[in-house]
CSV table of C-alpha atoms and ligand atoms in Angstrom, one decimal:
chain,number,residue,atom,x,y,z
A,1,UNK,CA,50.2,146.2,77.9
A,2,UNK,CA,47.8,146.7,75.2
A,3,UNK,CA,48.5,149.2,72.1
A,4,UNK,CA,45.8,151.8,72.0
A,5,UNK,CA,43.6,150.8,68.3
A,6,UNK,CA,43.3,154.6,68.1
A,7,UNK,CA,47.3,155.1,67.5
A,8,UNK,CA,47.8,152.2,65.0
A,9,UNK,CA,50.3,154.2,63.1
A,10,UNK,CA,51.7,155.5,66.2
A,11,UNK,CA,52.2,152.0,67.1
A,12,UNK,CA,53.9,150.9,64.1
A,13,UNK,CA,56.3,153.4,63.9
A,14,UNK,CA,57.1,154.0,67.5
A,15,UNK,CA,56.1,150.9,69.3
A,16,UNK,CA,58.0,151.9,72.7
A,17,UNK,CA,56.8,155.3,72.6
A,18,UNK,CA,53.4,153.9,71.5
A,19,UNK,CA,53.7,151.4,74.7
A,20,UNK,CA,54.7,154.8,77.1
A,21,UNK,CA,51.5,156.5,76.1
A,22,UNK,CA,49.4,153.5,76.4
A,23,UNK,CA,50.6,153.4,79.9
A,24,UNK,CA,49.8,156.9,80.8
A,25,UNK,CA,46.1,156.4,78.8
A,26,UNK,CA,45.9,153.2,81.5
A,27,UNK,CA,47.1,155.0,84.4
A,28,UNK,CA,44.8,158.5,83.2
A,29,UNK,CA,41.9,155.7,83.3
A,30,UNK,CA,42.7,153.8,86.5
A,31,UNK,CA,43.0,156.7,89.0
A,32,UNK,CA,41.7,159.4,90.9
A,33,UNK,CA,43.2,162.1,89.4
A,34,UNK,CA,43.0,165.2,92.2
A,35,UNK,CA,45.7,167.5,90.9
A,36,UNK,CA,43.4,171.0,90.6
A,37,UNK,CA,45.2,171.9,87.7
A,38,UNK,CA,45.0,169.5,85.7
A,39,UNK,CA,41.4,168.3,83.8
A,40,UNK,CA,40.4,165.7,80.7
A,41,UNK,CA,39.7,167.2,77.5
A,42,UNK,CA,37.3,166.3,75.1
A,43,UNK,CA,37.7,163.6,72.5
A,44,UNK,CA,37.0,167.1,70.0
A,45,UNK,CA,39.6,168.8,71.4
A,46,UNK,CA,42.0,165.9,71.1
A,47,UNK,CA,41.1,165.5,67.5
A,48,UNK,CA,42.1,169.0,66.7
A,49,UNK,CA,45.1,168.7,68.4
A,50,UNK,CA,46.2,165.7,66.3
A,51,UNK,CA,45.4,167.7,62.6
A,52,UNK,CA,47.8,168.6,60.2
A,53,UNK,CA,47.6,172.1,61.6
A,54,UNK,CA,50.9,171.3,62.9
A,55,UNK,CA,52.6,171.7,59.5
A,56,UNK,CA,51.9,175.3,59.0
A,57,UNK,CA,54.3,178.4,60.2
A,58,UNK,CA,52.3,181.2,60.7
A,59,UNK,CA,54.0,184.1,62.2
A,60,UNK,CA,52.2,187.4,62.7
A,61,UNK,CA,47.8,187.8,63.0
A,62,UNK,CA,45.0,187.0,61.0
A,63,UNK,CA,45.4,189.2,57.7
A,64,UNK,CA,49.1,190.2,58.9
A,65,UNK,CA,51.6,187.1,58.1
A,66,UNK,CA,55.2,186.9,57.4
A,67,UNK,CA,54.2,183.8,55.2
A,68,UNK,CA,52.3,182.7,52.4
A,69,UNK,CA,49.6,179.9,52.9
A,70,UNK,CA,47.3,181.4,55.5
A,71,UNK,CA,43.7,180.5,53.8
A,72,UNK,CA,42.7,178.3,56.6
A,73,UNK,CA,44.5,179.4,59.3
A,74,UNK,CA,43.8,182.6,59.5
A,75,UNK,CA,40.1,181.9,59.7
A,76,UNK,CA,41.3,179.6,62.4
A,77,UNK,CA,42.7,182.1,64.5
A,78,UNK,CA,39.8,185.0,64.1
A,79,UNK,CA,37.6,182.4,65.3
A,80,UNK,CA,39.3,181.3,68.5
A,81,UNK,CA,40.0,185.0,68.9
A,82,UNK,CA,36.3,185.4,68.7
A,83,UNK,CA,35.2,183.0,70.8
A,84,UNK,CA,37.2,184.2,73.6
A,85,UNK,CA,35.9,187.5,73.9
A,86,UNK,CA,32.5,186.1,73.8
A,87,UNK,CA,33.0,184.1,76.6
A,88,UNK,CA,35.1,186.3,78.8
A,89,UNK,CA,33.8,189.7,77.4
A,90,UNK,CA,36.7,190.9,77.0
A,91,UNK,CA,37.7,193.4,74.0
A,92,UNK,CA,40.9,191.7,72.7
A,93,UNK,CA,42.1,188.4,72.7
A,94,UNK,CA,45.5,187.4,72.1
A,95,UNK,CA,45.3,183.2,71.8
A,96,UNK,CA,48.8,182.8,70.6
A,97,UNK,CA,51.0,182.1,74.0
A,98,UNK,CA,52.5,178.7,74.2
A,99,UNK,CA,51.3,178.0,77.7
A,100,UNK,CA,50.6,180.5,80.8
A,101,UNK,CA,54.1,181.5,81.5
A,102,UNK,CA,55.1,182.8,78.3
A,103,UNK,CA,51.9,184.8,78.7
A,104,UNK,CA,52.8,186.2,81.5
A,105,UNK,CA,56.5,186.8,80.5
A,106,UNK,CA,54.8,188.7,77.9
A,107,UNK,CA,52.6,190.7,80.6
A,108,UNK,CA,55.9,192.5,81.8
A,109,UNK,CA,57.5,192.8,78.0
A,110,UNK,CA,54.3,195.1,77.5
A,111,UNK,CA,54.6,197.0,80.2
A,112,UNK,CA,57.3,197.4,82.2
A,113,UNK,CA,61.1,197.6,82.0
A,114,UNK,CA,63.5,195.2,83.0
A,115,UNK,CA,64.2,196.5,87.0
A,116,UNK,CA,61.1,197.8,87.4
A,117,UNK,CA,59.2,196.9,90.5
A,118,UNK,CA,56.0,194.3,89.5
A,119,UNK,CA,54.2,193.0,92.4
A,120,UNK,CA,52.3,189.8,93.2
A,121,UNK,CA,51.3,186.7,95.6
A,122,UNK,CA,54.5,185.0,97.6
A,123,UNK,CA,54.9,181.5,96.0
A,124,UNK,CA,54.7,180.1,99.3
A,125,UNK,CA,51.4,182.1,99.8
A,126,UNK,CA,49.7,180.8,96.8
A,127,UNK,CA,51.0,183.0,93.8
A,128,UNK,CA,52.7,181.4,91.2
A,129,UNK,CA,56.8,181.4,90.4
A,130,UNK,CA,56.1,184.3,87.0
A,131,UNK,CA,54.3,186.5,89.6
A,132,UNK,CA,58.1,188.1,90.4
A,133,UNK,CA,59.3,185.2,92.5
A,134,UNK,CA,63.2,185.0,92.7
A,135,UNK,CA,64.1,182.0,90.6
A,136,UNK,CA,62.0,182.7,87.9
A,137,UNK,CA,63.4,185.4,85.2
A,138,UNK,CA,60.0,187.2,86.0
A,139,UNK,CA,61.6,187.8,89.5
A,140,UNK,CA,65.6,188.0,88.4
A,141,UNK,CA,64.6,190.4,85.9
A,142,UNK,CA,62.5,192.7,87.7
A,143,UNK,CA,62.1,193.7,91.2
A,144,UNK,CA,59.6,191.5,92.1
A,145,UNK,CA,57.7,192.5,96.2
A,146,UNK,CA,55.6,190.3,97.3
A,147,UNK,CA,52.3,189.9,99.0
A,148,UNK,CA,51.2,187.4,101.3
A,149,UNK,CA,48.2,186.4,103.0
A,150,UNK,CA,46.4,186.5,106.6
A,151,UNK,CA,48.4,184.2,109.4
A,152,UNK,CA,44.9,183.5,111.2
A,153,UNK,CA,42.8,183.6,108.0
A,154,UNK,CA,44.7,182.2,105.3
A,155,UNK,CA,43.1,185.5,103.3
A,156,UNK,CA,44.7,188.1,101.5
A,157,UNK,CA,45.0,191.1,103.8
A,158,UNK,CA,43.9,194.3,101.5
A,159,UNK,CA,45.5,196.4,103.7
A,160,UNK,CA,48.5,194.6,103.3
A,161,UNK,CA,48.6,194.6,99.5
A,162,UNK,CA,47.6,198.8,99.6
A,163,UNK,CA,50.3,199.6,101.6
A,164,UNK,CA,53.1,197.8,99.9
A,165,UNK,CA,52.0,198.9,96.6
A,166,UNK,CA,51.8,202.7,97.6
A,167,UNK,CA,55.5,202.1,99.2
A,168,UNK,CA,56.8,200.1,96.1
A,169,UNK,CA,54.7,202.0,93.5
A,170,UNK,CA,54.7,198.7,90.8
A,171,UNK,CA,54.1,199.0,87.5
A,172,UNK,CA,52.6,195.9,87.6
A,173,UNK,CA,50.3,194.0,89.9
A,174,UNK,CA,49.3,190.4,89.5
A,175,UNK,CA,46.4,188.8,91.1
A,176,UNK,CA,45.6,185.0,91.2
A,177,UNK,CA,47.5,182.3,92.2
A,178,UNK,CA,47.8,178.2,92.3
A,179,UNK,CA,46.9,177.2,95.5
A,180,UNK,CA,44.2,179.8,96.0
A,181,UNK,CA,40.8,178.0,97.9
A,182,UNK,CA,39.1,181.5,97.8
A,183,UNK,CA,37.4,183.6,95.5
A,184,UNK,CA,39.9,186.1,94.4
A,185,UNK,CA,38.4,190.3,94.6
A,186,UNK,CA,39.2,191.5,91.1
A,187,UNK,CA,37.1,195.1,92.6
A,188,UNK,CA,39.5,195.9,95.5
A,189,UNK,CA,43.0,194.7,93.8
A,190,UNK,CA,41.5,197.1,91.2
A,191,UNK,CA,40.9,200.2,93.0
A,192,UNK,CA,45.0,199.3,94.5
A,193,UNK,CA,46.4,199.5,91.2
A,194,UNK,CA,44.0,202.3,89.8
A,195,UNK,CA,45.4,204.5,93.0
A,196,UNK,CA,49.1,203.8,92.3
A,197,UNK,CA,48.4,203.7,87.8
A,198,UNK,CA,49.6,200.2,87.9
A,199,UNK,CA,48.6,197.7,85.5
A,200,UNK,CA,46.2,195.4,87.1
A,201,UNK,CA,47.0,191.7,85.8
A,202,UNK,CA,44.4,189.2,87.1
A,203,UNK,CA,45.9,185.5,86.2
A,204,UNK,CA,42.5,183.2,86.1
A,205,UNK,CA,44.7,180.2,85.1
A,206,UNK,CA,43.0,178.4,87.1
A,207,UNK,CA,39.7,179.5,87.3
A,208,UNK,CA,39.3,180.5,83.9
A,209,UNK,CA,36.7,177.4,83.5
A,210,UNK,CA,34.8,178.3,86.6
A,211,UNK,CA,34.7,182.1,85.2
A,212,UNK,CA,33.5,180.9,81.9
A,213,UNK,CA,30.6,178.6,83.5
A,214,UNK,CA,29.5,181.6,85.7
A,215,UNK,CA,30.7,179.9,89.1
A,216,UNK,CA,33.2,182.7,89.6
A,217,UNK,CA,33.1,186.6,89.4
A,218,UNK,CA,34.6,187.6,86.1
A,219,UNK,CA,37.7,190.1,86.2
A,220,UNK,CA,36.0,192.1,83.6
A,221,UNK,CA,35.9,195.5,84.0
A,222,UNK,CA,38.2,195.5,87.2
A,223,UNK,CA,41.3,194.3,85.5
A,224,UNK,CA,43.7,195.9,82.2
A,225,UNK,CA,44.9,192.5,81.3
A,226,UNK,CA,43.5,189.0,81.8
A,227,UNK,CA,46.0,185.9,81.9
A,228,UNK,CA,45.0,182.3,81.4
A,229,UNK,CA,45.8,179.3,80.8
A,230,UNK,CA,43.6,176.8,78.7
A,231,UNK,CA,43.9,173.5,79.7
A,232,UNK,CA,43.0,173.8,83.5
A,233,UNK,CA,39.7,174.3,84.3
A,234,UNK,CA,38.5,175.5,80.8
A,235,UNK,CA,39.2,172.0,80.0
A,236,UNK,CA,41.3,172.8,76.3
A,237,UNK,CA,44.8,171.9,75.2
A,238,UNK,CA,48.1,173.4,76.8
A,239,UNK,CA,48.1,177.1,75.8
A,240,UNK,CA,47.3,179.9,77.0
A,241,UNK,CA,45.4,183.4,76.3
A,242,UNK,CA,45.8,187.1,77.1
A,243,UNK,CA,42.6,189.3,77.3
A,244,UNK,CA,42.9,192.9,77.9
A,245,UNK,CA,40.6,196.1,77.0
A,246,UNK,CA,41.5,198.0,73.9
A,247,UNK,CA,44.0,200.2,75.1
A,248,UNK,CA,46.4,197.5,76.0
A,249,UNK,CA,45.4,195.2,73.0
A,250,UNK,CA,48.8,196.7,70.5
A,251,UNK,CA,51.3,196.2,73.5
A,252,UNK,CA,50.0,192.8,74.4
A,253,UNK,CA,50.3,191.6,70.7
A,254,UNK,CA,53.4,192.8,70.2
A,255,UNK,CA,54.7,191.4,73.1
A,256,UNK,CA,53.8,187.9,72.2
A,257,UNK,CA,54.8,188.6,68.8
A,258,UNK,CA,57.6,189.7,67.8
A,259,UNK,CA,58.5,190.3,71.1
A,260,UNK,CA,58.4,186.7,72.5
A,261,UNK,CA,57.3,184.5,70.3
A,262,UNK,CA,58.0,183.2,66.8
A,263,UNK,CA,54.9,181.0,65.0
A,264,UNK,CA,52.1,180.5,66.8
A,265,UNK,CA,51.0,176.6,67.5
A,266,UNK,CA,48.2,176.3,64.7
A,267,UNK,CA,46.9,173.0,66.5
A,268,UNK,CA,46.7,174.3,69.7
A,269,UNK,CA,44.6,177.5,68.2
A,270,UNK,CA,42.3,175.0,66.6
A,271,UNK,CA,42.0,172.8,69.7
A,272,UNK,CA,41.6,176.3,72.1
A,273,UNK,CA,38.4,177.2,69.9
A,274,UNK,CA,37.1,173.9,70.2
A,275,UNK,CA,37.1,174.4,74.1
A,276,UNK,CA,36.0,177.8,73.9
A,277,UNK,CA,32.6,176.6,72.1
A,278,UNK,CA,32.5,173.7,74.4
A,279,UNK,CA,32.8,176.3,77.4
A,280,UNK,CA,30.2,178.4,75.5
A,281,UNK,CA,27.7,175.4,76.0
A,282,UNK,CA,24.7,175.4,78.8
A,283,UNK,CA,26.6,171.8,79.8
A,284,UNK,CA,29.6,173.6,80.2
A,285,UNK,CA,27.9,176.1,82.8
A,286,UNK,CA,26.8,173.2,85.3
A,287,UNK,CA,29.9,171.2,84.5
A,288,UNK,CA,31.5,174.3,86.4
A,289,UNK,CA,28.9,174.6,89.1
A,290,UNK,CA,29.5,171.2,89.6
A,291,UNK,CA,33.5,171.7,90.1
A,292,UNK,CA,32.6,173.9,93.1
A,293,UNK,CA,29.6,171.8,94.4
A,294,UNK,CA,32.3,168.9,94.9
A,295,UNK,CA,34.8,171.1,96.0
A,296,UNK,CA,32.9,172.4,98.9
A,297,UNK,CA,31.4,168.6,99.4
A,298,UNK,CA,34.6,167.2,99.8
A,299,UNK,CA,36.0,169.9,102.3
A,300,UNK,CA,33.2,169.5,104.6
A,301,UNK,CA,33.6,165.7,104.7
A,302,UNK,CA,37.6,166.7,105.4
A,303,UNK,CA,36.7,168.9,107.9
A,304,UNK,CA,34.5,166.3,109.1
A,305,UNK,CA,37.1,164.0,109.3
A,306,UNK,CA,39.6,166.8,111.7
A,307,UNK,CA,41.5,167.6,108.8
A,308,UNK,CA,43.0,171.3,108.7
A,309,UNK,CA,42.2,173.2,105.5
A,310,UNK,CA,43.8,176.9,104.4
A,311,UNK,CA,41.1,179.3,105.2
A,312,UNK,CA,38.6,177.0,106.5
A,313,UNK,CA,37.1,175.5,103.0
A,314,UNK,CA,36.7,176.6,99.3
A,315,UNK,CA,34.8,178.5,97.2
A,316,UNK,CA,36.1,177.6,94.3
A,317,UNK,CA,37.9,174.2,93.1
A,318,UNK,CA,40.7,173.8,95.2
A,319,UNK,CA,41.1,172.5,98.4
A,320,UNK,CA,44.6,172.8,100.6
A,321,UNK,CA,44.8,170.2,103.3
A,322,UNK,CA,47.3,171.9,106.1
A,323,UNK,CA,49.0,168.0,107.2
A,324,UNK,CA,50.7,169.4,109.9
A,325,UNK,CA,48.0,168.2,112.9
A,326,UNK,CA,48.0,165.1,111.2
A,327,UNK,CA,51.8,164.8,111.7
A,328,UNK,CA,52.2,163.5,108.2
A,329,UNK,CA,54.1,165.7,105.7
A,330,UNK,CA,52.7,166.7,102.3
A,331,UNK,CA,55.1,164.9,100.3
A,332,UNK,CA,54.6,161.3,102.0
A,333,UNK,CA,50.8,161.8,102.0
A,334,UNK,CA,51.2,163.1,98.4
A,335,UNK,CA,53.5,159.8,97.7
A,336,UNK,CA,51.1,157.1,99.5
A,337,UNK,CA,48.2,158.4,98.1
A,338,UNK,CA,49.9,158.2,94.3
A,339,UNK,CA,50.5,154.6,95.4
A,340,UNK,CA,46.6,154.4,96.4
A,341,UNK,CA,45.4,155.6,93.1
A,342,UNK,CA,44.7,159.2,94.5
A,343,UNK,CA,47.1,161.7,92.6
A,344,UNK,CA,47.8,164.8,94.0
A,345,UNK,CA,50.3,167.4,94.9
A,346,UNK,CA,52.3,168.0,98.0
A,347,UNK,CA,52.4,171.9,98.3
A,348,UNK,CA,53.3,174.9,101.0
A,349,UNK,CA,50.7,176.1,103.2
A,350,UNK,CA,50.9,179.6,104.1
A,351,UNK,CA,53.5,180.3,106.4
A,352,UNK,CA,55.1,176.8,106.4
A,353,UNK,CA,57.5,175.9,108.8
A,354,UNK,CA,59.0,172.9,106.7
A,355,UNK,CA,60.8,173.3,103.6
A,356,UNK,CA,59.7,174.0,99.8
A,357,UNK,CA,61.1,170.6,98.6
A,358,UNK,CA,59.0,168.8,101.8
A,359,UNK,CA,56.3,170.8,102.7
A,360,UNK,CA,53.1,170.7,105.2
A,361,UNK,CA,50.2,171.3,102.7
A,362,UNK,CA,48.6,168.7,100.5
A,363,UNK,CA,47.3,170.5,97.1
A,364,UNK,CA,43.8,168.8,95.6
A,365,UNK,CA,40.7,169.5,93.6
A,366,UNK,CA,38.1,168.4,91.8
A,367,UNK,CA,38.3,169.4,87.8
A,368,UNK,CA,39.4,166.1,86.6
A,369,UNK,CA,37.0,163.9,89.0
A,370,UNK,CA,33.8,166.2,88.0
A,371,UNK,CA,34.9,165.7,83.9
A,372,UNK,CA,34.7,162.1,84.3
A,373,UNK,CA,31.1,162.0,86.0
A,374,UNK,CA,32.0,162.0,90.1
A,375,UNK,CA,29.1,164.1,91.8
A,376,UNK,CA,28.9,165.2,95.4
A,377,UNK,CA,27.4,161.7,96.7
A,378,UNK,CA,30.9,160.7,95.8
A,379,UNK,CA,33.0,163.1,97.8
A,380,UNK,CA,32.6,161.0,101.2
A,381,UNK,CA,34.0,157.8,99.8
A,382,UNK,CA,36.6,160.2,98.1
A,383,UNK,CA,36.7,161.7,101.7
A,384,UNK,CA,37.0,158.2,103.2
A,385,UNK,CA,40.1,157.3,100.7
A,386,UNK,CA,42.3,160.0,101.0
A,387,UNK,CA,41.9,159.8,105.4
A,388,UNK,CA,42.9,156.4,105.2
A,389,UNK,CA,45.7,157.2,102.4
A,390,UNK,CA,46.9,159.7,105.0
A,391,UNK,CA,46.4,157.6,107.9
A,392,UNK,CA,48.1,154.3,106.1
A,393,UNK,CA,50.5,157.0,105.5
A,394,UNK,CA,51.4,157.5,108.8
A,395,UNK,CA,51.6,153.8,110.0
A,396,UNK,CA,53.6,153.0,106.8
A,397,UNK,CA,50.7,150.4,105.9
A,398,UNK,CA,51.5,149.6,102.5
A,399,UNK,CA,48.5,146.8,102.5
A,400,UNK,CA,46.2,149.4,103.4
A,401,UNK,CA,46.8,151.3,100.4
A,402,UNK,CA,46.6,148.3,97.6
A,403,UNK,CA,43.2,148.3,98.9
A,404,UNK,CA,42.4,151.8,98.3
A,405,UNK,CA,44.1,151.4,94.9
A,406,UNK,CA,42.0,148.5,93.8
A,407,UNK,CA,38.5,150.6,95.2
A,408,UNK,CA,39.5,153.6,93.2
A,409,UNK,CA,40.4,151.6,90.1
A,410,UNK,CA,36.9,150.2,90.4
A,411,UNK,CA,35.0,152.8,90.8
A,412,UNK,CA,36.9,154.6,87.7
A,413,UNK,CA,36.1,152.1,85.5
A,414,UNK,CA,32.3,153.1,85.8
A,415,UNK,CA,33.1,156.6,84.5
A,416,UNK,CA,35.5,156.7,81.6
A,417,UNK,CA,37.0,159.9,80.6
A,418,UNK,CA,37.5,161.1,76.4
A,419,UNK,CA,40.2,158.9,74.6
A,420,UNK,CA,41.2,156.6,77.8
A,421,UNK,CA,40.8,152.7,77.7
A,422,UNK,CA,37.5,151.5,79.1
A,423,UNK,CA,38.1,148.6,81.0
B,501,PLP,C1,49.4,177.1,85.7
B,501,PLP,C2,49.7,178.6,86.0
B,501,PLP,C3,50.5,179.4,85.2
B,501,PLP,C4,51.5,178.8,84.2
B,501,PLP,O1,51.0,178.0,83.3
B,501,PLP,P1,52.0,177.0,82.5
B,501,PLP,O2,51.2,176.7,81.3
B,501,PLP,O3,52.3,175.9,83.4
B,501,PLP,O4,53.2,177.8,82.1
B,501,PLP,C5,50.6,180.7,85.5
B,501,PLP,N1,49.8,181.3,86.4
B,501,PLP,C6,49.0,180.6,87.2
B,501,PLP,C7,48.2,181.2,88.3
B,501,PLP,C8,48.9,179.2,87.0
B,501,PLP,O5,48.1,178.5,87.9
């Protein structure tokens, strides 16, 4: 295993944890990486990620700090703060939540009571576990209903979501999810919350990047708060942001601080305005475009292929493969394709007859794969890989995927990706 040159003094102080990141540089390099999540960032954003930043406690806001020493930061700070309502239009900007679920947690701190009803997308549906979902403390907490989606459309079903919020009357209602394939209607979940006076949460975690390059609708004006991670499709380090309109800006700050959070993650701030002037960039714009021109590629070649998507297709950057016709479950698919060079995650579909643990569904997209250069006259080869992942899958043909795993590490090693090995 070669020592990456670019950690030299990571390698002489740490040479086994030096070893362990070299191995996840190679393996970041070598494969298809299809997790929709998940992205590459930029060799900026890993510089400012690696500054001394680190070393400095800053609790409070720009201009409002429990300690001494803020000359740099707090310039810092207004800037990614900045930044961020520029590129979302929004009117506040909070950029100091460790990662999307604290900024959510801090969501219902803000403005509701522990017991109080909040409502959002089923897990299994699509939402995600801090929308109210049992085992998380968002659902434990409060009384978290649920919404669901369409049996014969895989849609969400406004009627649906209407009726259970005049019923439950939340004080909350998220919008958004994880394993969304469709554009999500910020207007109609608006005019549900405006009629019951809930506050209207739409999570873009992720599709903030999409949102930011114009290749989805924005949730401004329809939604009170806006939730979002940073390093999905936005493409910045793990963190997160909240953006709201004025009247919710205090609560929302003083949720994440003091009410959540002690010092904010200076490095992060620094490495979160670095992708937010990145995102601000024309490149950035058909870097998004792109996202959802492969995205739709790939799902037709899918479809092409008999595979069963959620809702037919995408229109965004995520694609759910339903396995069941294939009569492979998600997780083997999920594991033979991880030995084929093609990572992804195994995932429910909506109403799933198999377990959470061992589902049907097959989560994938095309963030990382666009960030390192793939276009659409890729997606049937990627097409192409992942049937016969699924179909070596099936006939337990291990030999079958050492092949695919050698094309994919091939055809990788013509598009390197910020801070990874070149081979
Ligand atoms: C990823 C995600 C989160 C949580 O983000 P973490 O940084 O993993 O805590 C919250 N909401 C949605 C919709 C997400 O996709």
């Amino acid at each position: 295993m070669t020592v990456s040159l670019t950690h030299r003094a990571l390698s002489a102080a740490d040479p086994e944890l030096a070893a362990m990141v070299a191995a996840e540089e190679q393996l970041q390099s070598d494969t298809l990486r299809m997790i929709p999540s998940e992205n590459y960032v930029s060799q900026a954003v890993l510089e400012a990620t690696g500054t001394v930043l680190t070393n400095k406690y800053s609790e409070g806001y720009p201009g409002k700090r429990y300690y001494e020493g803020q000359q740099n930061i707090d310039p810092i700070e207004r800037l990614a703060v900045e930044r961020a309502k520029s590129l979302f239009g929004a009117e506040h900007a909070n950029v100091q939540p460790y990662s999307g679920s604290p900024a959510n947690l801090a969501v219902y701190l803000a403005f509701a009571e522990p017991g109080d009803t909040v409502m959002g997308m089923a897990l299994p549906m699509g939402g995600h576990l801090t929308h109210g979902w049992g085992v998380s403390a968002t659902g434990k907490w409060f009384r978290g209903v649920q919404y669901g989606v369409r049996a014969e459309t895989g849609l969400t079903d406004f009627d649906e979501v209407r009726d259970l919020a005049l019923k439950e009357q939340p004080k909350i209602i998220f919008c958004g999810g994880t394993a969304v394939p469709r554009t999500i209607d910020f207007a109609a979940f608006a005019e549900i919350a405006r009629e019951v006076d809930a506050v209207l949460v739409a999570d873009i975690a992720h599709i903030a990047g999409l949102i930011a390059g114009g290749a989805h609708p924005s949730p401004f004006p329809h939604a009170d708060v806006v939730s979002t991670t940073t390093h999905k499709t936005l493409r910045g380090p793990r963190g997160a942001m909240l953006l709201s309109r004025e009247p919710r800006a205090k609560a929302l700050d003083k949720a994440v601080f003091p009410g959540l959070q002690g010092g904010p993650h200076n490095h992060t701030t620094a490495a979160i305005a670095v992708a937010l002037h990145e995102a601000a960039q024309p490149v950035f714009r058909d870097y998004a475009h792109a996202v959802v021109a492969n995205a739709k590629a790939l799902a037709a070649e899918l479809l092409e292929r008999g595979y069963d998507l959620v809702t037919g297709g995408t229109d965004n950057h995520l694609i759910l493969m339903d396995l069941t016709p294939k009569e492979v479950p998600g997780k083997i698919a999920a594991k033979a394709l991880d030995r084929a060079g093609i990572v992804t995650n195994y995932n429910t579909v909506p109403f799933d007859p198999r377990k959470p643990f061992d589902p049907s569904g097959l989560r994938i997209g095309t963030p990382s794969l666009t960030s390192r250069g793939l276009g659409t006259e890729h997606m049937p080869l990627v097409a192409d890989w992942i049937d016969r992942g699924v179909t070596a899958a099936r006939a337990g043909d291990e030999d079958a995927l050492t092949t695919i795993r050698a094309e994919v590490r091939d055809l990788m090693a013509a598009y390197p990706a910020p801070g990874l090995p070149t081979a």
